[in-house]
């Protein structure tokens, strides 16, 4: 390789560089099921999401340096996400983060598909740039069921992580919701019940305990202020709690949407098809205000994936690969 890679902190990225990365990011979505996608709005929303990655460090890196024991010899500029120029002139965005189970991950987003062969060539130098951390996994987002997706998922140690499911609300076939009614969650009467049901869920599905986490009270209170946290009750058994659904506003792909951030069905009511009815009741409440319904689901959460298939489309997938594919350890 005649030329080396060059690096530039994301907080110094030009508008053109952000546009190039944003186009690459949007190309990792399968947008074919979306009838009302506005390309300009999608570009704006996703570009601002990328730009906002630098906002997390507006107050400096003291907390990160302390937590990761990063020496002062590493300049702040190397702690930011990086725009990486390849010898061909193509650019990638390289980001470091930790997942829910405390693994360090390097995420690569390219302005075109990030092929495995290119990652084998360039990732060692990118990893060498981030001297302050030792990623365990590489994260790449891919268009579902594409050749790129199939080739990555076929590699040894590949794992399907977050799956992004979404649909335009006015194109979702809503199930009859006569069996359920929704009310705002009451912290005094419902929090303990919610925690108990989550404890039961984690005992039954211990493999998901660190992937599907219970929310804290502060998050609940914020959702309540937004009027996006509901308890579902049975019409047939008044005051019998069926489940809880919590949402948050989102601007994915430029929509005025809501994203499901937590959804649990009580153990006594699982397997009865009530999840779809609760979502239908929720969307009937929200469809006048929002136009998109979405959520991220861990690839190993089979029950949630099956539920999502009933009213949403798989739009984007995250695949992780062991870092050993790219460096000698």
CSV table of N, CA and C in Angstrom, one decimal, residues 217-277:
chain,number,residue,atom,x,y,z
A,217,UNK,N,-36.2,4.4,36.8
A,217,UNK,CA,-37.4,5.3,37.1
A,217,UNK,C,-37.3,6.6,36.3
A,218,UNK,N,-36.1,7.1,36.2
A,218,UNK,CA,-35.9,8.4,35.6
A,218,UNK,C,-36.3,8.3,34.1
A,219,UNK,N,-36.0,7.2,33.4
A,219,UNK,CA,-36.5,7.1,32.0
A,219,UNK,C,-38.0,7.0,32.0
A,220,UNK,N,-38.6,6.3,32.9
A,220,UNK,CA,-40.0,6.2,32.9
A,220,UNK,C,-40.7,7.6,33.1
A,221,UNK,N,-40.1,8.3,34.0
A,221,UNK,CA,-40.7,9.6,34.3
A,221,UNK,C,-40.6,10.6,33.1
A,222,UNK,N,-39.5,10.4,32.3
A,222,UNK,CA,-39.4,11.2,31.1
A,222,UNK,C,-40.4,10.8,30.1
A,223,UNK,N,-40.6,9.5,29.9
A,223,UNK,CA,-41.6,9.0,29.0
A,223,UNK,C,-43.0,9.4,29.4
A,224,UNK,N,-43.3,9.5,30.7
A,224,UNK,CA,-44.6,9.9,31.2
A,224,UNK,C,-44.9,11.4,30.8
A,225,UNK,N,-43.8,12.2,30.9
A,225,UNK,CA,-44.0,13.6,30.6
A,225,UNK,C,-44.3,13.8,29.1
A,226,UNK,N,-43.8,12.9,28.3
A,226,UNK,CA,-44.1,12.9,26.8
A,226,UNK,C,-45.4,12.2,26.5
A,227,UNK,N,-46.0,11.6,27.5
A,227,UNK,CA,-47.3,10.8,27.3
A,227,UNK,C,-47.0,9.7,26.3
A,228,UNK,N,-45.9,9.0,26.6
A,228,UNK,CA,-45.5,7.8,25.7
A,228,UNK,C,-45.2,6.6,26.6
A,229,UNK,N,-45.9,6.4,27.7
A,229,UNK,CA,-45.7,5.3,28.5
A,229,UNK,C,-47.1,4.8,29.0
A,230,UNK,N,-47.4,3.5,28.6
A,230,UNK,CA,-48.7,3.0,28.8
A,230,UNK,C,-48.7,1.6,29.5
A,231,UNK,N,-49.7,1.4,30.3
A,231,UNK,CA,-50.0,0.1,30.9
A,231,UNK,C,-51.2,-0.5,30.1
A,232,UNK,N,-51.1,-1.7,29.6
A,232,UNK,CA,-52.2,-2.3,28.9
A,232,UNK,C,-53.0,-3.2,29.9
A,233,UNK,N,-54.3,-3.1,29.9
A,233,UNK,CA,-55.1,-3.9,30.8
A,233,UNK,C,-56.1,-4.7,30.0
A,234,UNK,N,-56.6,-5.8,30.6
A,234,UNK,CA,-57.6,-6.6,29.9
A,234,UNK,C,-59.0,-6.1,30.1
A,235,UNK,N,-59.8,-6.1,29.0
A,235,UNK,CA,-61.2,-5.8,29.0
A,235,UNK,C,-62.0,-6.8,29.8
A,236,UNK,N,-61.5,-8.1,29.7
A,236,UNK,CA,-62.2,-9.2,30.3
A,236,UNK,C,-62.0,-9.3,31.7
A,237,UNK,N,-60.8,-8.8,32.2
A,237,UNK,CA,-60.4,-8.9,33.6
A,237,UNK,C,-60.0,-7.5,34.0
A,238,UNK,N,-61.0,-6.6,34.4
A,238,UNK,CA,-60.7,-5.2,34.7
A,238,UNK,C,-59.6,-5.1,35.7
A,239,UNK,N,-58.7,-4.1,35.4
A,239,UNK,CA,-57.5,-3.8,36.3
A,239,UNK,C,-56.5,-4.9,36.3
A,240,UNK,N,-56.6,-5.9,35.3
A,240,UNK,CA,-55.6,-6.9,35.2
A,240,UNK,C,-54.5,-6.5,34.2
A,241,UNK,N,-53.3,-6.2,34.7
A,241,UNK,CA,-52.3,-5.7,33.8
A,241,UNK,C,-51.8,-6.8,32.9
A,242,UNK,N,-51.7,-6.4,31.6
A,242,UNK,CA,-51.2,-7.3,30.6
A,242,UNK,C,-49.8,-7.1,30.2
A,243,UNK,N,-49.4,-5.8,30.2
A,243,UNK,CA,-48.1,-5.4,29.8
A,243,UNK,C,-47.8,-3.9,29.8
A,244,UNK,N,-46.6,-3.5,29.5
A,244,UNK,CA,-46.2,-2.1,29.5
A,244,UNK,C,-45.5,-1.9,28.2
A,245,UNK,N,-45.8,-0.7,27.6
A,245,UNK,CA,-45.1,-0.3,26.4
A,245,UNK,C,-44.6,1.2,26.6
A,246,UNK,N,-43.4,1.4,26.3
A,246,UNK,CA,-42.8,2.7,26.4
A,246,UNK,C,-42.2,3.1,25.1
A,247,UNK,N,-42.4,4.3,24.7
A,247,UNK,CA,-41.9,4.8,23.4
A,247,UNK,C,-41.1,6.1,23.6
A,248,UNK,N,-40.4,6.6,22.6
A,248,UNK,CA,-39.8,7.9,22.6
A,248,UNK,C,-39.8,8.5,21.2
A,249,UNK,N,-39.9,9.8,21.0
A,249,UNK,CA,-39.9,10.4,19.7
A,249,UNK,C,-38.6,10.1,19.0
A,250,UNK,N,-38.7,10.0,17.7
A,250,UNK,CA,-37.5,9.8,16.9
A,250,UNK,C,-37.6,10.4,15.5
A,251,UNK,N,-36.5,10.6,14.9
A,251,UNK,CA,-36.5,11.2,13.5
A,251,UNK,C,-35.8,10.3,12.5
A,252,UNK,N,-35.8,9.0,12.8
A,252,UNK,CA,-35.2,8.1,11.9
A,252,UNK,C,-35.6,8.3,10.4
A,253,UNK,N,-34.7,8.4,9.5
A,253,UNK,CA,-35.0,8.5,8.1
A,253,UNK,C,-35.8,9.7,7.8
A,254,UNK,N,-35.8,10.7,8.7
A,254,UNK,CA,-36.6,12.0,8.4
A,254,UNK,C,-38.0,11.9,8.8
A,255,UNK,N,-38.5,10.8,9.4
A,255,UNK,CA,-39.9,10.7,9.7
A,255,UNK,C,-40.1,11.4,11.1
A,256,UNK,N,-41.4,11.7,11.4
A,256,UNK,CA,-41.8,12.2,12.7
A,256,UNK,C,-42.3,10.9,13.4
A,257,UNK,N,-41.4,10.1,14.0
A,257,UNK,CA,-41.7,8.8,14.4
A,257,UNK,C,-41.7,8.6,15.9
A,258,UNK,N,-42.1,7.4,16.3
A,258,UNK,CA,-42.0,6.9,17.7
A,258,UNK,C,-41.2,5.6,17.6
A,259,UNK,N,-40.3,5.4,18.6
A,259,UNK,CA,-39.4,4.3,18.7
A,259,UNK,C,-39.8,3.5,20.0
A,260,UNK,N,-40.0,2.2,19.9
A,260,UNK,CA,-40.3,1.4,21.1
A,260,UNK,C,-39.0,1.2,21.8
A,261,UNK,N,-39.0,1.8,23.1
A,261,UNK,CA,-37.8,1.6,23.9
A,261,UNK,C,-37.9,0.5,25.0
A,262,UNK,N,-39.2,0.1,25.3
A,262,UNK,CA,-39.4,-1.0,26.2
A,262,UNK,C,-40.8,-1.5,25.9
A,263,UNK,N,-40.9,-2.8,26.0
A,263,UNK,CA,-42.2,-3.5,25.8
A,263,UNK,C,-42.1,-4.9,26.4
A,264,UNK,N,-43.0,-5.1,27.4
A,264,UNK,CA,-43.0,-6.4,28.1
A,264,UNK,C,-44.4,-6.8,28.3
A,265,UNK,N,-44.6,-8.1,28.1
A,265,UNK,CA,-45.9,-8.7,28.3
A,265,UNK,C,-45.8,-9.6,29.6
A,266,UNK,N,-46.8,-9.5,30.5
A,266,UNK,CA,-46.8,-10.2,31.7
A,266,UNK,C,-46.7,-11.7,31.4
A,267,UNK,N,-46.1,-12.5,32.2
A,267,UNK,CA,-45.9,-13.9,32.0
A,267,UNK,C,-47.2,-14.6,31.8
A,268,UNK,N,-48.2,-14.3,32.6
A,268,UNK,CA,-49.5,-14.9,32.5
A,268,UNK,C,-50.2,-14.7,31.1
A,269,UNK,N,-49.8,-13.7,30.3
A,269,UNK,CA,-50.5,-13.4,29.1
A,269,UNK,C,-49.6,-13.6,27.8
A,270,UNK,N,-48.4,-14.2,28.0
A,270,UNK,CA,-47.6,-14.4,26.8
A,270,UNK,C,-48.2,-15.5,26.0
A,271,UNK,N,-47.9,-15.5,24.7
A,271,UNK,CA,-48.3,-16.5,23.8
A,271,UNK,C,-49.8,-16.4,23.4
A,272,UNK,N,-50.5,-15.3,23.7
A,272,UNK,CA,-51.9,-15.2,23.4
A,272,UNK,C,-52.1,-14.1,22.3
A,273,UNK,N,-51.1,-13.7,21.6
A,273,UNK,CA,-51.2,-12.7,20.6
A,273,UNK,C,-51.6,-11.3,21.0
A,274,UNK,N,-51.4,-11.0,22.3
A,274,UNK,CA,-51.7,-9.7,22.8
A,274,UNK,C,-50.7,-8.6,22.5
A,275,UNK,N,-49.5,-9.0,22.2
A,275,UNK,CA,-48.5,-8.0,21.8
A,275,UNK,C,-48.9,-7.1,20.6
A,276,UNK,N,-49.4,-7.8,19.6
A,276,UNK,CA,-49.9,-7.1,18.4
A,276,UNK,C,-51.1,-6.2,18.8
A,277,UNK,N,-52.0,-6.7,19.6
A,277,UNK,CA,-53.1,-5.9,20.0
A,277,UNK,C,-52.7,-4.6,20.8
